[in-house]
Short mmCIF file of C-alpha atoms in Angstrom, two decimals:
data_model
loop_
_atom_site.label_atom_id
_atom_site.label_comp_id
_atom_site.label_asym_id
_atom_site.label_seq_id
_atom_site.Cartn_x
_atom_site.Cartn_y
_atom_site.Cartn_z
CA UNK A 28 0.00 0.00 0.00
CA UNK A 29 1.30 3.19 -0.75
CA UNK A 30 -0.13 6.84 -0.04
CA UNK A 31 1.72 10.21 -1.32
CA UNK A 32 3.24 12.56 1.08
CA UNK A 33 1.38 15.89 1.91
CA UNK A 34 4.51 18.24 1.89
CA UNK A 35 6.79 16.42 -1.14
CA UNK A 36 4.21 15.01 -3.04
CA UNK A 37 6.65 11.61 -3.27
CA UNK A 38 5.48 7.93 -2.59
CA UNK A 39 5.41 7.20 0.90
CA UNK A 40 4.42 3.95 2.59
CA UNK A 41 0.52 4.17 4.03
CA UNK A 42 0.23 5.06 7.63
CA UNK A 43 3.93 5.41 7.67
CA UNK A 44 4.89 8.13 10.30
CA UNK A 45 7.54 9.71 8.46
CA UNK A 46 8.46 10.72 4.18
CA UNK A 47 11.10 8.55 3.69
CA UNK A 48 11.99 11.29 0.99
CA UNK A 49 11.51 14.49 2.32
CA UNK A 50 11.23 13.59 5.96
CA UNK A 51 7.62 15.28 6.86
CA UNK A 52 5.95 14.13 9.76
CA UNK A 53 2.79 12.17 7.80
CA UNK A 54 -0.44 12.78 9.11
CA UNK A 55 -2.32 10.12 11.48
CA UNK A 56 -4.00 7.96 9.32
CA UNK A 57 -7.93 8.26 9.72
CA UNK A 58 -9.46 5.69 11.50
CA UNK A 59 -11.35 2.93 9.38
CA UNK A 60 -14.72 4.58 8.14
CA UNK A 61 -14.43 7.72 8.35
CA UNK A 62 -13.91 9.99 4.84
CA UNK A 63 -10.66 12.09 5.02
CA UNK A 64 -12.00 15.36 4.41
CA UNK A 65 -9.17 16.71 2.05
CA UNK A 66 -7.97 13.25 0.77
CA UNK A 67 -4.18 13.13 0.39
CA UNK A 68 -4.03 9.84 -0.05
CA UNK A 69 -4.31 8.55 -3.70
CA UNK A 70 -8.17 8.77 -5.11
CA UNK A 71 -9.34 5.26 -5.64
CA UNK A 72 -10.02 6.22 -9.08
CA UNK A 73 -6.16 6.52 -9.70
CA UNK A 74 -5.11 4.09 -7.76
CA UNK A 75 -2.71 1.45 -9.70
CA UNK A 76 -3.99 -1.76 -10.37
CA UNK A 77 -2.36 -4.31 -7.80
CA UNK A 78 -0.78 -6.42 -10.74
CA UNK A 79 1.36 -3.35 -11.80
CA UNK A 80 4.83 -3.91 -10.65
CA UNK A 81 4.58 -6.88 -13.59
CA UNK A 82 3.35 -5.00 -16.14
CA UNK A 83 4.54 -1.35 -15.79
CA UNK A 84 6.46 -1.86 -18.82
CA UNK A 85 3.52 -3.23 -20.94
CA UNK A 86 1.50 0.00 -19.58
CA UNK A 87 4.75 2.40 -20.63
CA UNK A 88 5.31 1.20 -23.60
CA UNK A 89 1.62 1.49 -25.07
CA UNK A 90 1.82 5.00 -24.22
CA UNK A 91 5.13 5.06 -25.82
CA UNK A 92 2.94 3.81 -28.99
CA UNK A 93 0.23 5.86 -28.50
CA UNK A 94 2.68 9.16 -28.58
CA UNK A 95 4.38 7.63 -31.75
CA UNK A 96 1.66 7.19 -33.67
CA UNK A 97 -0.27 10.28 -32.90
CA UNK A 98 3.49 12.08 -34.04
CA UNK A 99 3.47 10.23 -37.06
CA UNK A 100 -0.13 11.42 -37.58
CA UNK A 101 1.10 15.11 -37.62
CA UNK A 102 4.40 13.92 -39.49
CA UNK A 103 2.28 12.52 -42.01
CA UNK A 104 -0.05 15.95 -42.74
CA UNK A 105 2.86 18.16 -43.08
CA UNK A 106 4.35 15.51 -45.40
CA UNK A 107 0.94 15.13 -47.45
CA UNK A 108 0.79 19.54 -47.35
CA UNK A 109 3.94 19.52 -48.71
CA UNK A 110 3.23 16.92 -51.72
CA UNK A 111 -0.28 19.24 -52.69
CA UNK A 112 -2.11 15.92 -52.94
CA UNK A 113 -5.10 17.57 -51.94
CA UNK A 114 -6.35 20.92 -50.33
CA UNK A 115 -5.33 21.61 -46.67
CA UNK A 116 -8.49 21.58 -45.45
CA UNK A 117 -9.43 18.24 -46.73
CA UNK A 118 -5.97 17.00 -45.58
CA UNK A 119 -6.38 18.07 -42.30
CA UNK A 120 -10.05 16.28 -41.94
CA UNK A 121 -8.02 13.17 -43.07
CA UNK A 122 -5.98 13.73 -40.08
CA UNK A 123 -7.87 14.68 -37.90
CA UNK A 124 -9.78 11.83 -37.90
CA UNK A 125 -7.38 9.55 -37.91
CA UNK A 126 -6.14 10.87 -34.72
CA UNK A 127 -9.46 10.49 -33.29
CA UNK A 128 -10.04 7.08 -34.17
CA UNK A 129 -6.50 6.21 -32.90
CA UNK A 130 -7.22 8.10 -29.35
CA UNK A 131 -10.53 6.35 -29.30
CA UNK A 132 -9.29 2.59 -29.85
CA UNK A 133 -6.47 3.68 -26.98
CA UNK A 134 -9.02 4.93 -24.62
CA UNK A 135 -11.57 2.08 -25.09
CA UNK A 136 -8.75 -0.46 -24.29
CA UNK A 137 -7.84 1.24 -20.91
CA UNK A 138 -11.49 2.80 -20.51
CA UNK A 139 -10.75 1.54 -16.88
CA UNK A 140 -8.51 4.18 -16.41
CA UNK A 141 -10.50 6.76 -17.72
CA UNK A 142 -14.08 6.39 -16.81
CA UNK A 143 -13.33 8.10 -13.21
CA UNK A 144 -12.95 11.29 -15.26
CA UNK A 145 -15.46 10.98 -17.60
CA UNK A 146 -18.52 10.01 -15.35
CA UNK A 147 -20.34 12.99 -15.51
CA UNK A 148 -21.68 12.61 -11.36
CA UNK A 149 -17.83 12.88 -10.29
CA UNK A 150 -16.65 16.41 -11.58
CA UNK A 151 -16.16 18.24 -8.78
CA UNK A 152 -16.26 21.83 -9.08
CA UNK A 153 -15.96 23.42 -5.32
CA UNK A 154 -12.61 24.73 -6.84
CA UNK A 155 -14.04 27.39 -8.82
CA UNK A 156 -12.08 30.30 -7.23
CA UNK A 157 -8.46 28.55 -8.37
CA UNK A 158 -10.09 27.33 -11.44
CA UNK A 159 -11.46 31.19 -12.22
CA UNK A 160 -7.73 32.53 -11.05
CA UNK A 161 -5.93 29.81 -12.78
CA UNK A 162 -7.56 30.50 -16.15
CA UNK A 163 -7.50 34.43 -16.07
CA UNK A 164 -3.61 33.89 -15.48
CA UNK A 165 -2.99 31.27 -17.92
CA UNK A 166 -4.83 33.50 -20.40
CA UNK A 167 -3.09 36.52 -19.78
CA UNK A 168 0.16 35.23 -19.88
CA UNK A 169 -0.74 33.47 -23.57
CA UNK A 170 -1.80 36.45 -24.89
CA UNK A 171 1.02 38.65 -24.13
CA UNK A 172 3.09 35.70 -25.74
CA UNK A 173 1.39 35.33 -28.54
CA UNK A 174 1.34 39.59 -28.56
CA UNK A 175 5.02 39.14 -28.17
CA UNK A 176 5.39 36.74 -31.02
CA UNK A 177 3.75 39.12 -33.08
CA UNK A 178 5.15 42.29 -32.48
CA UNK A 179 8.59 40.16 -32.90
CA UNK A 180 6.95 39.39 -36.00
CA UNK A 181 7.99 35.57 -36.16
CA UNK A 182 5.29 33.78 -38.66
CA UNK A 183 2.39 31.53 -36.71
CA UNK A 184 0.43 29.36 -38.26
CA UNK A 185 -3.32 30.67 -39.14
CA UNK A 186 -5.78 27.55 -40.31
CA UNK A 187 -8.99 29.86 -41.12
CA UNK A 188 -7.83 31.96 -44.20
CA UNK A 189 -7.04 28.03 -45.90
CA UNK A 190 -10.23 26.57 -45.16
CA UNK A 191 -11.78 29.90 -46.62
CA UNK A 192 -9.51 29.55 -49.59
CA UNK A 193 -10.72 26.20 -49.98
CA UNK A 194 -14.34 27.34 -49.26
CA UNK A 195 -14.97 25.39 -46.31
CA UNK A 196 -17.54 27.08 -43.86
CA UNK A 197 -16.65 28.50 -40.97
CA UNK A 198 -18.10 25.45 -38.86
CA UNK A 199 -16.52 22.83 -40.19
CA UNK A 200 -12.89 24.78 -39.12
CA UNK A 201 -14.19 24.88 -35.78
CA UNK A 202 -15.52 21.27 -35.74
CA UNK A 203 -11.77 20.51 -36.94
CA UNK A 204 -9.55 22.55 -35.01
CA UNK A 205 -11.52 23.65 -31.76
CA UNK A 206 -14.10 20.70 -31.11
CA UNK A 207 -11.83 17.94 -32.46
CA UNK A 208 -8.83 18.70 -30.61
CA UNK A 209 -10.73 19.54 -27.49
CA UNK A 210 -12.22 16.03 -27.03
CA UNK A 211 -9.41 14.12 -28.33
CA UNK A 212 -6.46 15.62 -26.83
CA UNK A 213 -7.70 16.03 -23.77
CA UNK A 214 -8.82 12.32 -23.73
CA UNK A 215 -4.96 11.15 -24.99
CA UNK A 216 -2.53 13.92 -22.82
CA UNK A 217 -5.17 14.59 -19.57
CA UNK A 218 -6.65 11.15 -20.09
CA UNK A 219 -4.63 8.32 -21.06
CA UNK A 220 -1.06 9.69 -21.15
CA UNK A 221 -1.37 11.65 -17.47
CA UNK A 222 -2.94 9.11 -15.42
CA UNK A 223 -0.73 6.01 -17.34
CA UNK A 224 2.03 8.14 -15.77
CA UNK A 225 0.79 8.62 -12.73
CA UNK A 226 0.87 4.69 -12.51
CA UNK A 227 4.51 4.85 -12.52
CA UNK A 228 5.51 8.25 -11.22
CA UNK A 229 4.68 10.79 -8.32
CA UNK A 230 1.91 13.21 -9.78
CA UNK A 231 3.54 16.11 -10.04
CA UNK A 232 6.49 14.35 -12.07
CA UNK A 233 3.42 12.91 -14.41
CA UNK A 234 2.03 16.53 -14.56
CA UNK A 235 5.41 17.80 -15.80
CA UNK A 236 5.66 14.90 -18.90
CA UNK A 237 2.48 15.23 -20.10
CA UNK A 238 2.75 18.70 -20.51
CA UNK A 239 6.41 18.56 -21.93
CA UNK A 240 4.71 15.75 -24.69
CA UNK A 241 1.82 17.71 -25.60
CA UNK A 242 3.57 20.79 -25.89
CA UNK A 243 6.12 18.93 -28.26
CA UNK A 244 3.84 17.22 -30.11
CA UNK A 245 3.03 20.60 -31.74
CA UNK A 246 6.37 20.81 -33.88
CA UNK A 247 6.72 24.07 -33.51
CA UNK A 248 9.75 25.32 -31.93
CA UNK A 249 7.70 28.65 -30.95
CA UNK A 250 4.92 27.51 -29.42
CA UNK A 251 7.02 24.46 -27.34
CA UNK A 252 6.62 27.18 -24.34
CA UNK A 253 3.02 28.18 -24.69
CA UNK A 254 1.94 24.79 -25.31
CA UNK A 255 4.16 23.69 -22.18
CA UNK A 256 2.06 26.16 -20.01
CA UNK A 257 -1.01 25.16 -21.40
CA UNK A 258 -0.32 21.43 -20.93
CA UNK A 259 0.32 22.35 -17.32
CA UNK A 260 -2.83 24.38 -16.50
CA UNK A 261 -5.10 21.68 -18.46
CA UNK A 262 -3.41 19.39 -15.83
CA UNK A 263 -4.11 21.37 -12.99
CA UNK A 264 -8.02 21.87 -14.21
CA UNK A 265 -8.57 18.17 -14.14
CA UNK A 266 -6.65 17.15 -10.94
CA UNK A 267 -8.65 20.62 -9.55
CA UNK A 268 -12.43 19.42 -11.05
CA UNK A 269 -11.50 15.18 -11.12
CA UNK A 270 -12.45 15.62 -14.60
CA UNK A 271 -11.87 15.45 -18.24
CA UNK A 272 -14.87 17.64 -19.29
CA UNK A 273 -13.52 21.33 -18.16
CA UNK A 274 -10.37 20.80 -19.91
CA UNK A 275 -12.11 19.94 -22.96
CA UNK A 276 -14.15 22.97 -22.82
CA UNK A 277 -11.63 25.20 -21.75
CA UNK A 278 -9.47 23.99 -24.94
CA UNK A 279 -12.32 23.68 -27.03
CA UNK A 280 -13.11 27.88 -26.38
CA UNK A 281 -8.76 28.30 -26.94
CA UNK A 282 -9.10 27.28 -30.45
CA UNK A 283 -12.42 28.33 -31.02
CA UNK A 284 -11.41 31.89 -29.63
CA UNK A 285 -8.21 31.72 -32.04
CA UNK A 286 -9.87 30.93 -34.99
CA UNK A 287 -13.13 33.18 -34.53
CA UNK A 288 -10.37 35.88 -33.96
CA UNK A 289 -8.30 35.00 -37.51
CA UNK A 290 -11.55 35.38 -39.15
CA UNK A 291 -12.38 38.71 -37.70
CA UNK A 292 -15.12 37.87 -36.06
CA UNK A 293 -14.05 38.37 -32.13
CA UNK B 12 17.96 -1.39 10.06
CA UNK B 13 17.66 2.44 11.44
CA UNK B 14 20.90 3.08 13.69
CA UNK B 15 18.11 5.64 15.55
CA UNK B 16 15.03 2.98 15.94
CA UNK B 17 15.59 0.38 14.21
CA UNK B 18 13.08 0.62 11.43
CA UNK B 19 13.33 -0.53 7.73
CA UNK B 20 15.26 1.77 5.59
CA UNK B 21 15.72 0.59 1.93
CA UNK B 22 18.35 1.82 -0.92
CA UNK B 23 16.51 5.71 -1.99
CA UNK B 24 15.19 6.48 1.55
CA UNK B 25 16.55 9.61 2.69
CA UNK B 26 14.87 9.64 5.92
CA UNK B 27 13.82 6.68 8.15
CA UNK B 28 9.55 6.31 7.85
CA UNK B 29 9.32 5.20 11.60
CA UNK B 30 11.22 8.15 13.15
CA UNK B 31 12.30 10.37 10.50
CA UNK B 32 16.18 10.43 11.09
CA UNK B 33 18.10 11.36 7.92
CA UNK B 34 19.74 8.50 6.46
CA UNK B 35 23.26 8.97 5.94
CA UNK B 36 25.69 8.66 2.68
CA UNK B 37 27.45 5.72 4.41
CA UNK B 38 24.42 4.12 5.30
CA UNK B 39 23.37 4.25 2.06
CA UNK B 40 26.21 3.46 0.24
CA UNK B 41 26.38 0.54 2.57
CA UNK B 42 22.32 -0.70 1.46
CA UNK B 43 23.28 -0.15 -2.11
CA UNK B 44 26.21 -2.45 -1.68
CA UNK B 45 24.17 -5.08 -0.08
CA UNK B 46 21.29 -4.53 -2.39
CA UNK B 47 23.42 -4.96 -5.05
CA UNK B 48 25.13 -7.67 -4.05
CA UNK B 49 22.03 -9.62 -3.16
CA UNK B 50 20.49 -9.66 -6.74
CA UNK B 51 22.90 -9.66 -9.63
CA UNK B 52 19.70 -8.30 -11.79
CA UNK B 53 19.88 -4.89 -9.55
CA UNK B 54 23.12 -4.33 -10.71
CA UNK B 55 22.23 -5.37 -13.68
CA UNK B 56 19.62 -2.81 -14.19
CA UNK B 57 21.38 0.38 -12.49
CA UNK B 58 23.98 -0.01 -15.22
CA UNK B 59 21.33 0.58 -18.17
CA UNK B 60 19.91 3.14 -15.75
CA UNK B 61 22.93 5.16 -15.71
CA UNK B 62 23.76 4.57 -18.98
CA UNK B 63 20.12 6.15 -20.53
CA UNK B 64 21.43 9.17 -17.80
CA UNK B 65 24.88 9.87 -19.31
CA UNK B 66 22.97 9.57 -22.90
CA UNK B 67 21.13 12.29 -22.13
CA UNK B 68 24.10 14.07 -21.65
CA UNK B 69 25.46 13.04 -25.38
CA UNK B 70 22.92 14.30 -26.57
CA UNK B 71 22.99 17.77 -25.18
CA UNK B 72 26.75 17.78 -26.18
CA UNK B 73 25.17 16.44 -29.81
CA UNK B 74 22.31 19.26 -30.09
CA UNK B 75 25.30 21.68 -29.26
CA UNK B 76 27.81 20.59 -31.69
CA UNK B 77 25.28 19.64 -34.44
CA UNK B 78 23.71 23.58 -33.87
CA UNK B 79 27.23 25.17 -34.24
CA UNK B 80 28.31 23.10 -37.69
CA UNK B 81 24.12 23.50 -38.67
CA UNK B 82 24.76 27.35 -38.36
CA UNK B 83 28.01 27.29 -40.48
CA UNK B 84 26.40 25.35 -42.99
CA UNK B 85 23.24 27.46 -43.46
CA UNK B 86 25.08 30.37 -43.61
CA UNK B 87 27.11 29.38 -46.29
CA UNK B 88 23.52 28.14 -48.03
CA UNK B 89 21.97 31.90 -46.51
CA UNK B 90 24.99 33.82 -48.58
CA UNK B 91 24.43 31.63 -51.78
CA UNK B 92 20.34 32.91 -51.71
CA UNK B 93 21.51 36.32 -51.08
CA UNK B 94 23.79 36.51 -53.79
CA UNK B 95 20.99 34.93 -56.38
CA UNK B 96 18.77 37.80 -54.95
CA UNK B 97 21.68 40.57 -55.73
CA UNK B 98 19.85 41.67 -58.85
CA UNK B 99 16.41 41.96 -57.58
CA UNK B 100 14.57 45.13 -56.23
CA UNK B 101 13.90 45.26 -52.76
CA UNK B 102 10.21 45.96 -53.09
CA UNK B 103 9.84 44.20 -56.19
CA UNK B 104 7.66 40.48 -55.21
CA UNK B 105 8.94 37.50 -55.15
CA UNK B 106 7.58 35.29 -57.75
CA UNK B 107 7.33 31.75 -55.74
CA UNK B 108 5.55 31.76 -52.45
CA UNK B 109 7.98 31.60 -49.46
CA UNK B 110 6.13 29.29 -46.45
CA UNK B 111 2.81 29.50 -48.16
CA UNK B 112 2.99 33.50 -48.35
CA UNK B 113 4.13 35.63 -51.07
CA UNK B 114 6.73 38.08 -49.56
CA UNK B 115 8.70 41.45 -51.20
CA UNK B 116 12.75 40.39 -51.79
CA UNK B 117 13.68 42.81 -48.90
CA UNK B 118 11.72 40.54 -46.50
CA UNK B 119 13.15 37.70 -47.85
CA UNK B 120 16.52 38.85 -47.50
CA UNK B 121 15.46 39.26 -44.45
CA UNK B 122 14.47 35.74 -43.35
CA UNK B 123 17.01 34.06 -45.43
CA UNK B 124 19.39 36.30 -42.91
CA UNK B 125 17.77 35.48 -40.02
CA UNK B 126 17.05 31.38 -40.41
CA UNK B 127 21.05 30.36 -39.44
CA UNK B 128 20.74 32.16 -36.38
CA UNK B 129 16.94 30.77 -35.22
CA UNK B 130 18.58 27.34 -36.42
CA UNK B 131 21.38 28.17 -33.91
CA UNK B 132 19.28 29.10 -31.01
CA UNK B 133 16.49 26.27 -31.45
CA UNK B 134 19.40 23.85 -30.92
CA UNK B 135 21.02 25.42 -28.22
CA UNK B 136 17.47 25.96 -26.56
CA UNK B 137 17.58 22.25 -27.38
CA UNK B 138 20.83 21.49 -25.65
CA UNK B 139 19.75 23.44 -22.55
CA UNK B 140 16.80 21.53 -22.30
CA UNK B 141 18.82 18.18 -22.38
CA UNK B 142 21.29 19.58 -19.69
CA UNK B 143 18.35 20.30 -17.32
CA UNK B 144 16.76 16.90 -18.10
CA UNK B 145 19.87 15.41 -17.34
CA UNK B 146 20.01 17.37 -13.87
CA UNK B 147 16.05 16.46 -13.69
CA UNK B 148 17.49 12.11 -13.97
CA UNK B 149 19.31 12.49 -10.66
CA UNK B 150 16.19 13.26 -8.82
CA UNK B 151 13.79 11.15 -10.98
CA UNK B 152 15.13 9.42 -13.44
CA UNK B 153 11.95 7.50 -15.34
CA UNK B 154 10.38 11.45 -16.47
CA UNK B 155 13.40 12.44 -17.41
CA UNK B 156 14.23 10.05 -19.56
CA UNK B 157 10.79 9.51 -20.79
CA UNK B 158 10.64 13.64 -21.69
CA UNK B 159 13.84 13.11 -23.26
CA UNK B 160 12.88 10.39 -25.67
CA UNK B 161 9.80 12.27 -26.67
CA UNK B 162 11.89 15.12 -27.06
CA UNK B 163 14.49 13.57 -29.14
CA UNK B 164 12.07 11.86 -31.30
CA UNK B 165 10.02 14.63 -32.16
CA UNK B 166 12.88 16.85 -33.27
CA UNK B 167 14.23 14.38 -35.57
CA UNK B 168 10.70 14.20 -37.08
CA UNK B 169 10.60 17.75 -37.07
CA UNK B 170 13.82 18.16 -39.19
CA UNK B 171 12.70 15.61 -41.46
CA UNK B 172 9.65 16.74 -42.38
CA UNK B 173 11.81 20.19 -43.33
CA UNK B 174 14.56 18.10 -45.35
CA UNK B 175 13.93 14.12 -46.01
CA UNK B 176 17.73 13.88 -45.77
CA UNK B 177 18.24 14.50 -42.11
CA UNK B 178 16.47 11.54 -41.06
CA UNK B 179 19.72 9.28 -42.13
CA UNK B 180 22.26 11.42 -40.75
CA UNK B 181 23.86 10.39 -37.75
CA UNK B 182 21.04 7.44 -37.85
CA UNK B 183 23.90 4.90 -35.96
CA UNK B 184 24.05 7.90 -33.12
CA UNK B 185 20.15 8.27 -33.36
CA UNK B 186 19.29 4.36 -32.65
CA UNK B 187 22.24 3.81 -30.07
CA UNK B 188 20.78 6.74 -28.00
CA UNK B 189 16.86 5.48 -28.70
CA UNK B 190 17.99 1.87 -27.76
CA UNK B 191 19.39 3.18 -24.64
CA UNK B 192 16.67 5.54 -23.64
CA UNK B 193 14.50 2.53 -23.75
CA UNK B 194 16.55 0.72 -22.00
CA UNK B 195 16.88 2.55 -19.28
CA UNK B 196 13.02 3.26 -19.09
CA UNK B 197 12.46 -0.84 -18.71
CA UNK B 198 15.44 -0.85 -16.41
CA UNK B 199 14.32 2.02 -14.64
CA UNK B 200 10.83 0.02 -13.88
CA UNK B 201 12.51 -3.19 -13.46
CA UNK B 202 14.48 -1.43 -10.41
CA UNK B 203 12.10 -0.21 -8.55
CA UNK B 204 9.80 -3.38 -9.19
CA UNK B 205 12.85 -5.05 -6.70
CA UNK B 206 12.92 -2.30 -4.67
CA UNK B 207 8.86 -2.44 -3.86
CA UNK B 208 9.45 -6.26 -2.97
CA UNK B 209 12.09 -5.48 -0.83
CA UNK B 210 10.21 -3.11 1.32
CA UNK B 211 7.12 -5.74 1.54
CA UNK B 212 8.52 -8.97 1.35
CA UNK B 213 4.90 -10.45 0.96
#
């Protein structure tokens, strides 16, 4: 049995007295029964199965697979832009549902993992105050990067003025780059890839990776730091609300917000 | 056994669980011995551990001297472009599309300029980042090298989706380091797997 410390955040023996990394007196264990009212122990839903220590690597190296293929996905639309075999915008729904399928098939395997974040009567949202906070700052600080970018005038990426080219309405740019991405990599970086981590590292280590991953997944040397932040406060929303949905919406209105203001809408 | 109360310690306990005295460096270096000693496989599997760690480090070195001879060599390429674009007017447009946009010669003087240098900084940025991953592996080794093969991997997609060609250079370099990031990610799991037995012998 194991139980995470409340000052380091490491693994510590449960009901063990003392961190055996950081050396913080552990607090009493509850007695049998009653609900710790700010649980520090692990949540049950997170807890690893008890046959792990044989197949940690079996659990590692499918997410090893899963990040492969989703950056041979994105390898494989620049690669296909780059030929002209068809418009971007057609390219990109290629791709984009590719992706989904292949995060779906993942996340129906190990729906185990994920269903304690999906199930709607679990979301917990007595946060809202750090949620609120946490989303004003992680805002800010994005748009005085990307305001930074800008005014250093370094190229970005824009999707809207190809799909218009192409003459693609507006909603099927949104159902491709906001809606799509929202669900799916939220379900593969906050789903499958965080808590498959947290299986075999302290929390805040698994925090740290998925939000290293998704922000490199991007392949775009400028936005490795934005994307970095934004893995990190997507984190923090679901290990704040024990759920998947928030981070979907908040990543969902991101892109939307982005591409409503390309278009000159916002 | 705890010189202070006698409790458990194992190898990576820096205090004692039962009465929170620090553990010392002897003491440790006197578990890891035993530990070591005890199972062959332990031994066994801190080698490929420390091995992925010091790979990390060849690779920052690698970003750092691949950036530098990059940037000499797209220099040399930048001064070629410019000297194609000597007899062009600076407002005039270019005639081919540069990154999907159609841009006036002066700005692309401009970015043909500026690309050694970006090169230059994206892999030092690149070899910083390995350095503090490698710095990261002493404290927790399994992120750290997990980061760093996600890293790694994605760059070298990266590059190759800008030039085909880089994916075969240095591809003996590339695998050797990818082997032994793996590696050290099973060992990594492997060790601790003996390490969880050890503290409950059940």
């Amino acid at each position: 049995m194991t139980a995470i410390c409340s000052s380091c955040g490491k693994l510590v023996t449960a009901g063990a007295p003392f961190c055996r990394s950081c050396g913080a007196r552990q607090p009493d264990p509850l007695p049998e029964g009653v609900a710790p009212a700010e649980p520090r122990l692990l949540p049950l839903e997170s807890e690893p199965p008890p046959s792990l220590p044989e197949n940690s690597w079996i659990g590692v190296r499918r997410l090893l697979v899963l990040y492969a293929l989703l950056l041979a996905c994105s390898a494989l639309f620049a690669l296909l832009i780059a030929t002209k075999a068809a418009p971007e915008s057609e390219l990109d729904a290629y791709i984009t549902a590719a992706s989904a399928a292949l995060v779906t098939g993942f996340a129906l395997h190990e729906w185990r993992l994920l269903w304690p974040f999906l199930d709607p009567r679990r979301i917990r949202l007595s946060g809202a105050l750090k949620i609120a906070i946490g989303v004003v700052v992680t805002v800010a600080v994005l748009q005085g990067y990307f305001a930074g970018l800008a005014a250093l005038d370094v190229p970005t990426i824009h999707s809207w003025p190809g799909f218009q080219e192409d003459g693609w309405p507006l909603w099927s740019a949104l159902l491709l780059i906001a809606v799509a991405p929202g669900i799916f990599e939220e379900l593969a970086f906050r789903g499958l890839i965080y808590q498959g981590l947290h299986r075999v590292m302290s929390k805040r280590d698994a925090l740290l990776v998925q939000a290293m991953a998704f922000s490199v997944l991007h392949l775009s040397p400028w936005v490795f730091v934005s994307h970095f932040l934004m893995g990190l406060s997507l984190g923090l929303l679901r290990d704040t609300t024990r759920s998947l949905y928030p981070g979907m919406l908040a990543h969902f209105c991101w892109n939307a917000w982005i591409i409503l203001g390309e278009a000159g809408l916002v | 056994m705890c010189p202070a109360c006698n409790g458990a310690i194992v190898v990576g306990d820096k205090f004692c669980e039962k009465c929170g005295a620090k553990v010392t460096a002897e003491q440790e270096q006197v578990l890891r011995q035993r530990l070591e000693a005890s199972s062959g496989d332990m031994a066994e599997h801190m080698k490929h551990v420390n091995g992925a760690r010091s790979t990390i480090m060849v690779l920052a070195v690698m970003f750092l001297i691949g950036g530098v001879i990059m940037y000499f060599m797209a220099q040399s390429q930048a001064e070629t472009a410019l000297s194609n674009l000597r007899g062009l007017d600076g407002s005039m447009m270019f005639p081919e599309p540069v990154q999907g946009q159609t841009v006036t010669v002066a700005k692309l003087r401009e970015m043909v300029e500026a690309e050694p240098r970006q090169l230059l900084v994206l892999n030092i940025f690149l070899s910083a980042l390995m350095v503090g991953l490698w710095v990261w592996a002493k404290k927790s080794v399994l992120p750290a090298m997990l980061v760093a093969l996600a890293v790694f991997a994605t760059v070298h997609v990266a590059s190759a989706m800008v030039d085909p060609k880089t994916l075969a250079q240095g591809v003996f370099i590339k695998i050797f380091a990818t082997v032994a990031l793996i590696r050290g990610v099973r060992a990594a799991l492997a060790a601790r797997k003996i390490e969880t037995e050890q503290r409950s012998p059940a």
